[in-house]
XYZ file of C-alpha atoms in Angstrom:
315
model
C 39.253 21.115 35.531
C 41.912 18.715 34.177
C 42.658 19.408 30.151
C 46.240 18.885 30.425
C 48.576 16.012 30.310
C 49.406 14.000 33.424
C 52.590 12.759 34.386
C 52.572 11.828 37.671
C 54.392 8.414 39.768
C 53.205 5.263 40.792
C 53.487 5.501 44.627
C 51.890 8.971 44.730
C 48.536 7.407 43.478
C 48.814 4.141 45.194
C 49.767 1.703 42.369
C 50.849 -1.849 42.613
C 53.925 -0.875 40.572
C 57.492 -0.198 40.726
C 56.673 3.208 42.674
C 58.992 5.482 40.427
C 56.927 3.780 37.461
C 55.811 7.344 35.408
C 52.199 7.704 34.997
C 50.794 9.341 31.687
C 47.415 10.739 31.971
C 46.513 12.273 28.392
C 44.729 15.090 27.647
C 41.180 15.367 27.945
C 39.632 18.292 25.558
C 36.223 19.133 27.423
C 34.245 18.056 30.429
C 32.011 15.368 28.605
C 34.831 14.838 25.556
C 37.554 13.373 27.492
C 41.207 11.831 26.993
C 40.007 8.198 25.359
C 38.561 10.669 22.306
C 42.472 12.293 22.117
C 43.809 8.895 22.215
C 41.061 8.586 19.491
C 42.345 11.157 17.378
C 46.077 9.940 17.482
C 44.601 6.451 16.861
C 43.164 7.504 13.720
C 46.043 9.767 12.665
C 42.800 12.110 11.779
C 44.307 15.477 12.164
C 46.524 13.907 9.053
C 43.667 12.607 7.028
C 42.690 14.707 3.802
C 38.848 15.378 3.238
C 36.591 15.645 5.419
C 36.099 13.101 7.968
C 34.108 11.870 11.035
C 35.288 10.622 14.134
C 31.819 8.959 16.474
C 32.342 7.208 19.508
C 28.971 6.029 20.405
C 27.954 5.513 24.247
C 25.601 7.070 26.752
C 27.443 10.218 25.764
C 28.099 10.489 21.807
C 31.526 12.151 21.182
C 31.762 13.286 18.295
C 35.180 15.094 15.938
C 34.771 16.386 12.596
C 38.109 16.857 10.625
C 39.248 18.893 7.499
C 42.715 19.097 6.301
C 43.977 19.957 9.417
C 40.978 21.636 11.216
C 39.302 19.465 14.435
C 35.876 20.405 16.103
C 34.242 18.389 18.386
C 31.293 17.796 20.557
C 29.353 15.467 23.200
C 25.640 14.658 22.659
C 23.679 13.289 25.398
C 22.667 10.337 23.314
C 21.505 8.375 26.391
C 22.514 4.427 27.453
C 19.944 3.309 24.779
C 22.509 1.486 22.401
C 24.392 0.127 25.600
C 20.568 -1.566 26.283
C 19.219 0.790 29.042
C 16.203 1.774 29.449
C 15.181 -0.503 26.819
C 12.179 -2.878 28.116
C 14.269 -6.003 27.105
C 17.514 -4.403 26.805
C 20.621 -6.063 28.043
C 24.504 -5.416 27.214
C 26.405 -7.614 24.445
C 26.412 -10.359 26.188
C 25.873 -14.196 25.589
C 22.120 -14.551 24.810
C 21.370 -10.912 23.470
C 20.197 -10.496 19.813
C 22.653 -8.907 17.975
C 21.158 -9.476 14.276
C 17.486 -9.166 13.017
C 16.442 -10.354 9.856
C 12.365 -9.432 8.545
C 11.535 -11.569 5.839
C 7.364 -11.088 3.797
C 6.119 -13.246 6.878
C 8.486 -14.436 9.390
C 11.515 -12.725 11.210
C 14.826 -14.118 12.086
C 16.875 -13.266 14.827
C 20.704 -14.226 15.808
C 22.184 -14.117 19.546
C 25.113 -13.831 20.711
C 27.037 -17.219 21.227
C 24.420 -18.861 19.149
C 22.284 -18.888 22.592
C 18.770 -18.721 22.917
C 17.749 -15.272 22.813
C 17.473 -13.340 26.464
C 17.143 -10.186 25.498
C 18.346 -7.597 22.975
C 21.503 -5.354 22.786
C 22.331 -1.975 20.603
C 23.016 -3.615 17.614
C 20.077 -5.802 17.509
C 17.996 -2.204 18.343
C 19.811 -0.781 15.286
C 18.824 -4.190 12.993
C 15.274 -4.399 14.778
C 14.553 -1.095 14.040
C 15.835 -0.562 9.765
C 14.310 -3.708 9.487
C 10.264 -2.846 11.153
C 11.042 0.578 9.127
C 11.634 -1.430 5.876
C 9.025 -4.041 6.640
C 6.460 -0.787 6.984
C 5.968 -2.298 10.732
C 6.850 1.629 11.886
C 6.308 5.172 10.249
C 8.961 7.131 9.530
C 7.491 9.334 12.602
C 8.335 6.256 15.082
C 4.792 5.657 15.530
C 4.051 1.572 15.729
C 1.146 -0.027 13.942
C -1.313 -2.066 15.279
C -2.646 -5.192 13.958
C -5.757 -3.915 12.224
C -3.460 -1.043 10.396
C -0.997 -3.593 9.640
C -3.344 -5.819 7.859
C -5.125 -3.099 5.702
C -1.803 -1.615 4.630
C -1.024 -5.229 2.915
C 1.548 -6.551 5.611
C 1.148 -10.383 5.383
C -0.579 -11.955 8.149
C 2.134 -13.234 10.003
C 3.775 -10.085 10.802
C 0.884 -8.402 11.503
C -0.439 -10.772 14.316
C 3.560 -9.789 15.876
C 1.764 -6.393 16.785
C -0.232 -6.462 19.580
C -1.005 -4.809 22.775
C 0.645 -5.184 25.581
C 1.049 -4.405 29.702
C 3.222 -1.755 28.332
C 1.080 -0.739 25.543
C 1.868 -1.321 21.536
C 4.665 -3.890 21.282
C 5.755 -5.956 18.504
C 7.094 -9.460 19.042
C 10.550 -10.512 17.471
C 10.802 -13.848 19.165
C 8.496 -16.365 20.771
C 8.899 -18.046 23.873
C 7.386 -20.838 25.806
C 6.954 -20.529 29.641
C 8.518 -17.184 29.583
C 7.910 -14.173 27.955
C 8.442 -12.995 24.545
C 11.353 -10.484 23.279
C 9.511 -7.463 22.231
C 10.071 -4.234 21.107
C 7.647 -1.611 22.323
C 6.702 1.401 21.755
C 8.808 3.274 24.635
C 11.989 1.184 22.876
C 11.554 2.891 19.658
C 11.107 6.427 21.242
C 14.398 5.889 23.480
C 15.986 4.806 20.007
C 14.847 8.150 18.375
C 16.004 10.289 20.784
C 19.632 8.801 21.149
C 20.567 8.527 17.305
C 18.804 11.993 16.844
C 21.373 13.318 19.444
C 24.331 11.775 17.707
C 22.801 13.026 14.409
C 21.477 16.451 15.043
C 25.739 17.031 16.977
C 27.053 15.766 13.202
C 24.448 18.449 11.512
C 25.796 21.027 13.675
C 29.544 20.570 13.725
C 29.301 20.052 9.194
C 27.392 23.658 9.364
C 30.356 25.094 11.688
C 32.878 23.562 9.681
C 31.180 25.225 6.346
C 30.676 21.967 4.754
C 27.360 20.028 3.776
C 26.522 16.213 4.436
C 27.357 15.010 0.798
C 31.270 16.264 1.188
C 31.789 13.553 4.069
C 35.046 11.035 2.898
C 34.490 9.272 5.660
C 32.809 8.080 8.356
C 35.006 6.089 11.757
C 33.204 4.392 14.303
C 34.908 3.978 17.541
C 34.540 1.630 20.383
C 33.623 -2.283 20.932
C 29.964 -1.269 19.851
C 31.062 -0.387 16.360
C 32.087 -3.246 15.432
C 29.343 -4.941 16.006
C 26.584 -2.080 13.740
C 25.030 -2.913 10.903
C 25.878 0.199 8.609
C 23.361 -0.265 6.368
C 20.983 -0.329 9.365
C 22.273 2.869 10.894
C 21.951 4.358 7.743
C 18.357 3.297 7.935
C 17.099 4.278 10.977
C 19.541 8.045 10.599
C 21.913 7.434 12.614
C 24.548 8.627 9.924
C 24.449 10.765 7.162
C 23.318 8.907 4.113
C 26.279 7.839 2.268
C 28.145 4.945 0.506
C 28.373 2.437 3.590
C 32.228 1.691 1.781
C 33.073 5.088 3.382
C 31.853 4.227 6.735
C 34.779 1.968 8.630
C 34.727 0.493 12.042
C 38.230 1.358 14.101
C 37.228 -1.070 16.965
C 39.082 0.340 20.504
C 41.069 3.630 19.532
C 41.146 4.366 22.829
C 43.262 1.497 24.162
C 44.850 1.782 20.717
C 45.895 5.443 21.027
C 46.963 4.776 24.777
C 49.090 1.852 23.868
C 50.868 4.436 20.799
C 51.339 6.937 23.662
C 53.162 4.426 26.206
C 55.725 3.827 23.472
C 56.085 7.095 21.918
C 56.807 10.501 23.587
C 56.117 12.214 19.735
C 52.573 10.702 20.107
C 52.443 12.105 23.340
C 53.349 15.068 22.075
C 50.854 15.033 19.564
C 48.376 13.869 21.658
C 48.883 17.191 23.930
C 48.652 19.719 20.508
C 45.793 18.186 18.878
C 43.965 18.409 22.432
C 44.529 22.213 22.923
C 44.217 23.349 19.096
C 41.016 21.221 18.299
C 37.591 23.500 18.897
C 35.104 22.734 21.222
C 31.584 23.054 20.150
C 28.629 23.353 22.607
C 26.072 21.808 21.217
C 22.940 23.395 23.459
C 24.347 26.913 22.973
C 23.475 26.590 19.140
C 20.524 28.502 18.345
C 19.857 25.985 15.537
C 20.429 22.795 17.747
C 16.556 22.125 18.712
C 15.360 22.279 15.607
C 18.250 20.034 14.462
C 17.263 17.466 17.136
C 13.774 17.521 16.778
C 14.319 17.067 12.961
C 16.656 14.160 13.730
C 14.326 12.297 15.494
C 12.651 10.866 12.656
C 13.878 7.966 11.208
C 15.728 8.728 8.004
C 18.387 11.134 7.494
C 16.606 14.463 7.155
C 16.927 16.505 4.140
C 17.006 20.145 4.223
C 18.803 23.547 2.271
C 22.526 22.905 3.611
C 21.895 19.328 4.016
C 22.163 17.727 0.847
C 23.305 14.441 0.293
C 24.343 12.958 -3.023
């Protein structure tokens, strides 16, 4: 309903402010891509940016731009609140306590929480680590599908990573830290299925918007991750797992909050107002679940790994 700018006063929506105080609402572009992705944009000066980049805020909805020379599509994938730790058995926000890090060595796996705190439970960038590293450890197929102890064994994994997987009240879980009088952190199966269907959503709304744009995965410059959560991804994990196109993790950069950024640029500057107002009305709108080609995208996506089809090269 509301795509255009705001300006509005203080007293007329009940802020504690001087009550002539001008409010500035920007722009949002699309009902589920909203004004924090235009402050984004300005943020990131992408519209100015040669090449082609891509612009990923990461949350229960991925919003996603995709920028060349000029040109700005963009699109919302339902990616679910599985990196913000929902619906994850032991999943918990980025708070004190919450493995961030995951290290799997031959026999033994490390873990690192946040504020140096005994681990509580596990947040979205310990589900990133937890994941490249059971992928790399050959603890999960590249279908998702968790081992069990017995498979685990005859496959060669040393003994004390195998006894980690074991069944559970839940079903196949794998333990990443012990605990005495209380129970384990695990990752289950259900975790690693909630984890496949989120980054397949952010990946599968990349695939799509590349194709529209007429460029192919290897022609990425670069890739900007937006948001608190960024900052704290392990990009050679995500890269892992396919969350991201593969590419050099040098080209993948973490802006940290381009929304308060872009909102603090448009307090001080009516030209980035302005600009914020253009780029929100010129840039193209893609919906994702009216592409004919966006199921089998999706369901392609969900394996771990970057898929690799005609049109989806990578160098």
């Amino acid at each position: 309903v509301f795509c255009s700018a705001i300006d509005i006063n203080a007293f007329e929506i009940g802020l504690i402010a001087s009550p002539l105080a001008n409010i500035h609402i920007l722009p949002n572009i699309a009902g589920h891509v909203g004004s924090d992705i235009t402050a984004g944009i300005i943020a990131t000066k992408l519209a100015d940016q040669s090449g082609l980049q891509l612009f990923v805020d990461i949350g229960t909805n991925g919003e996603i731009v995709l920028a060349q020379n000029g040109k700005l599509l963009t699109c919302s994938t339902a990616a679910g609140p599985a990196f913000e730790g929902a619906t994850i058995f032991q999943g918990m926000r980025a708070a004190p306590g919450a493995v961030e890090m995951v290290g799997i060595t031959e026999d033994s796996v490390q873990v690192k929480a946040i504020g140096n705190e005994m681990p509580i439970g596990i947040c979205g960038s310990g589900l990133i680590d937890a994941m490249a590293e059971m992928l790399k450890a050959g603890l999960i197929e590249p279908s998702g599908r968790l081992l069990d102890e017995t498979e685990a064994l005859r496959r060669g994994i040393s003994v004390g990573l195998s006894k980690r997987l074991r069944k559970g009240e839940r079903g196949k879980e794998f333990v990443l830290v012990y605990k005495e009088n209380v129970d384990d952190i695990v990752i289950t199966q259900k975790d690693i299925r909630e984890m496949q269907l989120a980054k397949a959503a952010i990946y599968s709304g990349i695939a799509i918007m590349i194709k529209k744009m007429g460029a192919a995965m290897g022609d990425l410059d670069r890739i900007t991750i937006a948001g608190a959560f960024g900052s704290y991804i392990n990009v050679e994990s995500a890269l892992t797992i396919g969350l991201f196109p593969q590419t050099d993790k040098d080209k993948i950069i973490s802006a940290g909050n381009t929304a308060g950024i872009g909102a603090s640029m448009a307090l001080l500057s009516l030209k980035e107002r302005g600009e914020a107002d253009v780029r929100a009305r010129k840039i193209e709108h893609i919906e994702l679940a009216a592409q004919p080609d966006f199921q089998e995208e999706y369901i392609s996506a969900t394996k771990f790994g970057s898929p690799m089809r005609p049109g989806h090269t990578v160098p």
